[in-house]
Short mmCIF file of C-alpha atoms in Angstrom, two decimals:
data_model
loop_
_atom_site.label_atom_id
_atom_site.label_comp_id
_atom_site.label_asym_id
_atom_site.label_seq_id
_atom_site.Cartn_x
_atom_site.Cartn_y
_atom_site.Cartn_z
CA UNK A 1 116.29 148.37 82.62
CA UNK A 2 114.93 146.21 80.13
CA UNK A 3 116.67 146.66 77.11
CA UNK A 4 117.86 143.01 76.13
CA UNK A 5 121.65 144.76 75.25
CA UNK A 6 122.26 145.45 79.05
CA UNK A 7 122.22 141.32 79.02
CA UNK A 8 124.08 138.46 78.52
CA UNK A 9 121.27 136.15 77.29
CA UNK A 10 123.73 132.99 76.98
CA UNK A 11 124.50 133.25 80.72
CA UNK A 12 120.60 133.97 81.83
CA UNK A 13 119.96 130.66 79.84
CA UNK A 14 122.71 128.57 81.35
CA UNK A 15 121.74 130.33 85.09
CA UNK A 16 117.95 129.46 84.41
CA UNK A 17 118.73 125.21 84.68
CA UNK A 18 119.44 124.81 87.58
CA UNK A 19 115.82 127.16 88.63
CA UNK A 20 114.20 124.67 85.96
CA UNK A 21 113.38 127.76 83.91
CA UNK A 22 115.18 130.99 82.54
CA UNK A 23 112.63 133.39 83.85
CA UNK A 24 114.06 133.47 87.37
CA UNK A 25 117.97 134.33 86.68
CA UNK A 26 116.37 137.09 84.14
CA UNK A 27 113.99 138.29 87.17
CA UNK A 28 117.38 138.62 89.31
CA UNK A 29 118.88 140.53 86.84
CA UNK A 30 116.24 142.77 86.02
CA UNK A 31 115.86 143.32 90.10
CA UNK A 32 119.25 144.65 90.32
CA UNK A 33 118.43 147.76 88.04
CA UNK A 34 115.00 147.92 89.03
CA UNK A 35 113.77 146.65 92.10
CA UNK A 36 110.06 146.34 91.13
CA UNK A 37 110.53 144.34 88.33
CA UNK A 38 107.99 141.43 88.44
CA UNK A 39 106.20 142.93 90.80
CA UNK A 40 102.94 140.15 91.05
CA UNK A 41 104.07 137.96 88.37
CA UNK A 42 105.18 134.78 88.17
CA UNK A 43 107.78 132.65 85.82
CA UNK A 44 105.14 131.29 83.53
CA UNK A 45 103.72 134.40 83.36
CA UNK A 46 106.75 136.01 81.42
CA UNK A 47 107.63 132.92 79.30
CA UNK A 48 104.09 132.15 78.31
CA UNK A 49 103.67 135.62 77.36
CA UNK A 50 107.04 135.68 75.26
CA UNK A 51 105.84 132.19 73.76
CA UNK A 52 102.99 134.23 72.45
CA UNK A 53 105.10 137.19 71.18
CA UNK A 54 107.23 134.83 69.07
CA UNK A 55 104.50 133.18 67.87
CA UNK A 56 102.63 136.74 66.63
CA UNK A 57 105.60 137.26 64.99
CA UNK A 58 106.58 133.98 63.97
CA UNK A 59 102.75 133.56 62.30
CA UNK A 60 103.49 136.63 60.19
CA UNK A 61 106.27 135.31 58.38
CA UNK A 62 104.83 132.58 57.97
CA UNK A 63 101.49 134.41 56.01
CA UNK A 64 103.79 135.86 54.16
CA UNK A 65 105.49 132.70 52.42
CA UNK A 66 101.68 131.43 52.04
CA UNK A 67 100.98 134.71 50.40
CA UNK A 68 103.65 134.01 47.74
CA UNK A 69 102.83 130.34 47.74
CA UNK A 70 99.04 131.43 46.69
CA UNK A 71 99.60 133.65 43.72
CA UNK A 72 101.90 131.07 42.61
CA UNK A 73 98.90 128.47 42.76
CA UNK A 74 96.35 130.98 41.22
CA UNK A 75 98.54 131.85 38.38
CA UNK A 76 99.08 127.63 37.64
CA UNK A 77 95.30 127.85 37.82
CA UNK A 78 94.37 130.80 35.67
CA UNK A 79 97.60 129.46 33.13
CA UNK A 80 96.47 125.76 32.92
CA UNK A 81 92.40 126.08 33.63
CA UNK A 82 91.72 124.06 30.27
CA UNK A 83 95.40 121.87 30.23
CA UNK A 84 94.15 118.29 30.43
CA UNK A 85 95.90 115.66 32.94
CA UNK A 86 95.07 112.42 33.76
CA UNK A 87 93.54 112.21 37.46
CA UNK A 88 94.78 109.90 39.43
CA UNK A 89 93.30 107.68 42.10
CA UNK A 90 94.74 104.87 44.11
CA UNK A 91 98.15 106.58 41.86
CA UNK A 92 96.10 104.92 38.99
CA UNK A 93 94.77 106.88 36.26
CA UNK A 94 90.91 107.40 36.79
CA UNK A 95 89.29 110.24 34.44
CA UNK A 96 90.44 113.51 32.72
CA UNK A 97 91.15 116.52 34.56
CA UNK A 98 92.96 119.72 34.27
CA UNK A 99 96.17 120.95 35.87
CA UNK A 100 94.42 124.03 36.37
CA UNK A 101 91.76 122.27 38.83
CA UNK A 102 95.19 120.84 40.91
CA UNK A 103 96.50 124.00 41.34
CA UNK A 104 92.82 125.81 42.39
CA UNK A 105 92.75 122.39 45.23
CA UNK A 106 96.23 123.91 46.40
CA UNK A 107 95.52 127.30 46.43
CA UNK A 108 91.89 126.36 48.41
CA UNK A 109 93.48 124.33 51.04
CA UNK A 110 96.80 126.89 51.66
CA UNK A 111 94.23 129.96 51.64
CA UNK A 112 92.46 127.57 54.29
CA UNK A 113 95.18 126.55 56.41
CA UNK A 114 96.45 130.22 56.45
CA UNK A 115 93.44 131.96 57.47
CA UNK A 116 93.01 129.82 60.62
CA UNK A 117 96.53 130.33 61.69
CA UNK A 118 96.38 134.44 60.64
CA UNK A 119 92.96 134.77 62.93
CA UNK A 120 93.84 132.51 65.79
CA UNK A 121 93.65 135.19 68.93
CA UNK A 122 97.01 134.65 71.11
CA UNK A 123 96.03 136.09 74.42
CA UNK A 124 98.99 137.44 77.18
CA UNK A 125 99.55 135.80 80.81
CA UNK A 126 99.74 137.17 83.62
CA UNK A 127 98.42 135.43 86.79
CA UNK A 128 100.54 135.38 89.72
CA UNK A 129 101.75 132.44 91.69
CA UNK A 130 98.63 130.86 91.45
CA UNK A 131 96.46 132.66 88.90
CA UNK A 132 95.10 135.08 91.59
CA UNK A 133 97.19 137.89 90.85
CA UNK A 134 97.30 138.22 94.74
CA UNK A 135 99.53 141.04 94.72
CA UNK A 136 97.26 143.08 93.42
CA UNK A 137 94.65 142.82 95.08
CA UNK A 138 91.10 144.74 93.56
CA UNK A 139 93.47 145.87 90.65
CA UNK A 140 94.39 142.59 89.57
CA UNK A 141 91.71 142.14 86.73
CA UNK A 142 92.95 145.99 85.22
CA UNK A 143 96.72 145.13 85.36
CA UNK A 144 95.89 142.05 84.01
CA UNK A 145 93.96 143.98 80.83
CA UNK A 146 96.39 146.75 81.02
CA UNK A 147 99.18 144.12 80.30
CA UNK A 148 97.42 142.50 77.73
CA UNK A 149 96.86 145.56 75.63
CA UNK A 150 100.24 146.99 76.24
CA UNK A 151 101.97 143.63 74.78
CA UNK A 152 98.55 143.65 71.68
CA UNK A 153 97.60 140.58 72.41
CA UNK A 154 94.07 138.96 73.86
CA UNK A 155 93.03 139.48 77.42
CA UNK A 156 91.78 136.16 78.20
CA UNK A 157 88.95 135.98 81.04
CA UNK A 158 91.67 133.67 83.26
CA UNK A 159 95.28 133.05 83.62
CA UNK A 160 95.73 129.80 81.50
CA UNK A 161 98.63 128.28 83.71
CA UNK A 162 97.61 125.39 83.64
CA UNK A 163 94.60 125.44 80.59
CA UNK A 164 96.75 124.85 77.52
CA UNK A 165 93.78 125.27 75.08
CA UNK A 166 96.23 128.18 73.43
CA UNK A 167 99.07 126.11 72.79
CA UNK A 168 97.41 122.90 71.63
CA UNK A 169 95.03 125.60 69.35
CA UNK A 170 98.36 126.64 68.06
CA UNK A 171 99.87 123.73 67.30
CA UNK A 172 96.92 122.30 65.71
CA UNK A 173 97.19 125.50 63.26
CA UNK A 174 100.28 124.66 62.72
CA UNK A 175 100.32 121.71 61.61
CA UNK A 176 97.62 122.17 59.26
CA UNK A 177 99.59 124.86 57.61
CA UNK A 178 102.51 122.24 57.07
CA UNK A 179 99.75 119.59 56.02
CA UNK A 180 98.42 121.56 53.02
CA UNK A 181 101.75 122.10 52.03
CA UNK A 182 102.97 118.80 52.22
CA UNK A 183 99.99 118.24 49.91
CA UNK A 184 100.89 120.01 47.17
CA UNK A 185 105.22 118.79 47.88
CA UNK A 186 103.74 115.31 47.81
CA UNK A 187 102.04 115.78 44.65
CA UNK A 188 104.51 117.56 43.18
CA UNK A 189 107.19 114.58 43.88
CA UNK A 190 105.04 112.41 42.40
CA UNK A 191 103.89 114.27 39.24
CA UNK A 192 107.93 114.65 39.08
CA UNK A 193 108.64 111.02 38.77
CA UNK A 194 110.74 110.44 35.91
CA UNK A 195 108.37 108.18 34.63
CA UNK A 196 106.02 110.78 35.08
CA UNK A 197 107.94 113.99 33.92
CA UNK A 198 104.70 115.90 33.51
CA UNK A 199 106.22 118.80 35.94
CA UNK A 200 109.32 120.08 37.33
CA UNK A 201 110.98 122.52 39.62
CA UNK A 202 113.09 124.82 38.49
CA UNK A 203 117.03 125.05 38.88
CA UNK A 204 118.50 123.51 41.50
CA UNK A 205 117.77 119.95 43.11
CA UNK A 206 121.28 118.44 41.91
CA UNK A 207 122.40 115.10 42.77
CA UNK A 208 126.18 114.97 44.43
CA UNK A 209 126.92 112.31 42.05
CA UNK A 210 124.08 111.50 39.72
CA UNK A 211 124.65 114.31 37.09
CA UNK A 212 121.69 113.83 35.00
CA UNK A 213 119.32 114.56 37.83
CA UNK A 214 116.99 117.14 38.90
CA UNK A 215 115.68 116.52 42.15
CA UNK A 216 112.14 118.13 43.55
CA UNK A 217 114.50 119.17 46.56
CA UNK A 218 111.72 122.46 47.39
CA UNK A 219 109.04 119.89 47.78
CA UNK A 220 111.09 117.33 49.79
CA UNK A 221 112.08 120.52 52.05
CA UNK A 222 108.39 121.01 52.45
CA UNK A 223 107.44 117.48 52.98
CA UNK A 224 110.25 117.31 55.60
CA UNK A 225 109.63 119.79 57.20
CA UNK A 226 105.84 118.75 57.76
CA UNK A 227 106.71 115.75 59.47
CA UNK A 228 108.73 117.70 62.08
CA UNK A 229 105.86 120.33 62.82
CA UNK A 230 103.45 117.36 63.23
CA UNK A 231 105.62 115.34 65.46
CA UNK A 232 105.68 118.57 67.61
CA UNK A 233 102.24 119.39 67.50
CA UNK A 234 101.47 116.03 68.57
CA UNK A 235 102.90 116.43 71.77
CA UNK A 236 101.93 120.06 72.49
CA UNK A 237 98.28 118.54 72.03
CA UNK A 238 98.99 115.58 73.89
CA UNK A 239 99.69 117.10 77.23
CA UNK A 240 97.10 119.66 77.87
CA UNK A 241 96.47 117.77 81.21
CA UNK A 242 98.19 119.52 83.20
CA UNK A 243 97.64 119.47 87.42
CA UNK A 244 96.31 121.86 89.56
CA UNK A 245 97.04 125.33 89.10
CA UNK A 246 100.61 124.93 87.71
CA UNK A 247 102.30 121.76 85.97
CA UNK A 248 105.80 119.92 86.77
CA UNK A 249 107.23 119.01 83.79
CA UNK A 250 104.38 119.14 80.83
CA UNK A 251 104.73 122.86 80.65
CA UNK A 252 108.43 122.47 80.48
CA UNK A 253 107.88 119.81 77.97
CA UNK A 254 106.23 122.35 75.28
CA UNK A 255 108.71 124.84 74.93
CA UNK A 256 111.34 123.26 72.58
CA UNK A 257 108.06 121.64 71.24
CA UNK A 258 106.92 124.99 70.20
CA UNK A 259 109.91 126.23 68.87
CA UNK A 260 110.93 123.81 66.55
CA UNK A 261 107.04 123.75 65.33
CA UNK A 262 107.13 127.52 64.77
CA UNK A 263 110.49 127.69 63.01
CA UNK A 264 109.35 124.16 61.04
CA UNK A 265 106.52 125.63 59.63
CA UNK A 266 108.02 128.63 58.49
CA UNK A 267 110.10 126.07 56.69
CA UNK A 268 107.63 124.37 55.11
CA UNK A 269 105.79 127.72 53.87
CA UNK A 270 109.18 128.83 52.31
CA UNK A 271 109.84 125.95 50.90
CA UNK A 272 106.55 125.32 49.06
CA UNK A 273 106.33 129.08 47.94
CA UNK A 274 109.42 128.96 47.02
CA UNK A 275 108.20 125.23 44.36
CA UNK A 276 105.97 126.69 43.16
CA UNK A 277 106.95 130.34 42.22
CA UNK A 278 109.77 128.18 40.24
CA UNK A 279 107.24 125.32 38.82
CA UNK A 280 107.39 124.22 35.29
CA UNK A 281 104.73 122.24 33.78
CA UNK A 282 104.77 120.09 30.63
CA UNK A 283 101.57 120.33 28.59
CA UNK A 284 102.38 117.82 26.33
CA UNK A 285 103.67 114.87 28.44
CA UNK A 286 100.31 115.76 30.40
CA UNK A 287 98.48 114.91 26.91
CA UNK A 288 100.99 112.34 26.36
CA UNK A 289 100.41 110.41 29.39
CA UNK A 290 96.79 110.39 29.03
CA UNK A 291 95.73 106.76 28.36
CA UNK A 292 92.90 105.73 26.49
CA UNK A 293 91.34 104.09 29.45
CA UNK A 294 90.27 107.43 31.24
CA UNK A 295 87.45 107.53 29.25
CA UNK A 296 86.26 104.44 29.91
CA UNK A 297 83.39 105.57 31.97
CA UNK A 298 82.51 108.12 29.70
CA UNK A 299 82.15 105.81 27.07
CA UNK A 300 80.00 103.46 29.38
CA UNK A 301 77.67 106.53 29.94
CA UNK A 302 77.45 107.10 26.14
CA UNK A 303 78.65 110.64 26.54
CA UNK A 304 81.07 112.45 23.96
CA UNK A 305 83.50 114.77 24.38
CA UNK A 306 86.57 115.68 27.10
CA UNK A 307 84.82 114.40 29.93
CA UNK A 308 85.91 117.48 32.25
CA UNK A 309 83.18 117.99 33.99
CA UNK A 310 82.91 120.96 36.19
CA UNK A 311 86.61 121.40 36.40
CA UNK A 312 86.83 124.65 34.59
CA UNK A 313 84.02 126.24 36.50
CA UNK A 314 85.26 125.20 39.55
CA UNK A 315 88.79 126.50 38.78
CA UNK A 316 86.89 129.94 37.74
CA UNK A 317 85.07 129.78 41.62
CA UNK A 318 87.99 129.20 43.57
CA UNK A 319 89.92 131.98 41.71
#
């Protein structure tokens, strides 16, 4: 009775506005071939749990692209440990650093973001009308684990109806995935500037009428699509408040919220794997572009030399 070909999911969705969700046409459905479907639960229970499903899966494409988009970041790193750049603060040029050192930054901060999203703990729902799981009287908290492990995801101590901590934590995740690699997009635009020139992506980034350019159009994907998984997450963290043991209207609120977030991100992680697996960098306008000012303070301090520092060693510690 369950298998999603017996359905027309276009029609369940259309049937489930004017119920305010599309749990409850699906529920009718489901009834007609088997009469104890949804036995106990209630609505939220099967849409939060589904919310979480995507998600699992959703998260694992994701780690995937920020796989890809970290060996692309260690190999700039182990490539261009010892390939001088100016550093730039305030966009002004500061003191000598290496490319390499950039690219380790990257790498730390994806590896980061990832592994909070990878080992955030989705748990299932499954409450009842009001988070009692009535229906079920004594057996309620061993359906309620039962359901959990059946579906592989957390058994959390309470039904969260109306305790959003898992969605907010999600978004949150999120949108520091899209952060770090709006990061790197943003630095790569800007280390891009034809002014600049001191890297490029590869084919691809053509203008429709400006023939002679090569736009950073993976990094501008990225940075794009950072700003749509923020606005989201904003709002799934901004309504966590929601009333008494189920919500009118915030929960509703989250679920194109979610979506777009989820599919956003996996946008952004795409994108920036996709910049840097086709990243070229150009040693020479790096030395080129180094002005005689960045050693300025080196010179104050009486030192000699490059004036790199630790950035070698702590390229070698990151990878």
């Amino acid at each position: 009775a369950c298998d999603p070909s017996l359905y027309d999911v276009d029609a369940l969705a259309a049937a489930g506005r004017a119920a305010g969700n599309p749990v409850e046409p699906l529920v009718r459905a489901l009834r007609a071939r088997a009469e104890a479907a949804h036995c106990g639960a209630t609505s939220q229970d099967i849409l939060d749990t589904a919310a979480m499903l995507v998600a699992t899966r959703a998260i694992e494409l994701v780690a995937g692209e920020l796989d890809g988009a970290e060996t692309a970041c260690a190999r700039l790193a182990r490539d261009h440990r010892s390939t001088p750049m100016a550093a730039r603060t305030l966009l002004q040029q500061a003191v000598p650093t290496t490319f390499g050192y950039v690219a380790a930054q990257w790498l730390l901060a994806l590896r980061s973001a990832g592994h909070a999203l990878v080992s955030l703990e989705l748990p299932a729902q499954l409450g009842g009308a009001a988070g009692t799981l009535a229906a079920f009287g004594d057996l309620g908290p061993a359906v309620k684990a039962a359901f959990a492990q059946e579906l592989e995801l957390v058994d959390p101590p309470l039904p969260w109806h109306t305790d959003r901590t898992p969605v907010f934590e999600l978004g949150s995740r999120l949108d520091r995935v899209t952060q770090a690699a709006a990061k790197v997009a943003l630095d790569v635009v800007l280390l891009a500037q034809t002014e600049v020139g001191e890297v490029r992506e590869g084919p691809g980034g053509a203008s429709s009428t400006m023939p002679h350019k090569q736009n950073p159009a993976r990094a501008v994907r990225a940075r794009a699509c950072a700003r749509g998984v923020h606005a989201n997450a904003s709002l799934l963290t901004a309504i966590g408040d929601h009333e008494l043991q189920r919500a009118a209207g915030a929960w509703q609120s989250e679920w194109s919220a979610l979506s777009e977030a989820l599919a956003l991100t996996g946008g952004a992680a795409c994108a920036i794997r996709e910049c840097l697996d086709s990243l070229e960098v150009d040693a020479e306008r790096m030395r080129a572009n180094m002005s005689a000012g960045l050693y300025a303070e080196r010179d104050a301090f009486g030192l000699e030399g490059d004036y790199l520092g630790a950035a070698e060693a702590f390229v070698d510690a990151v990878l």
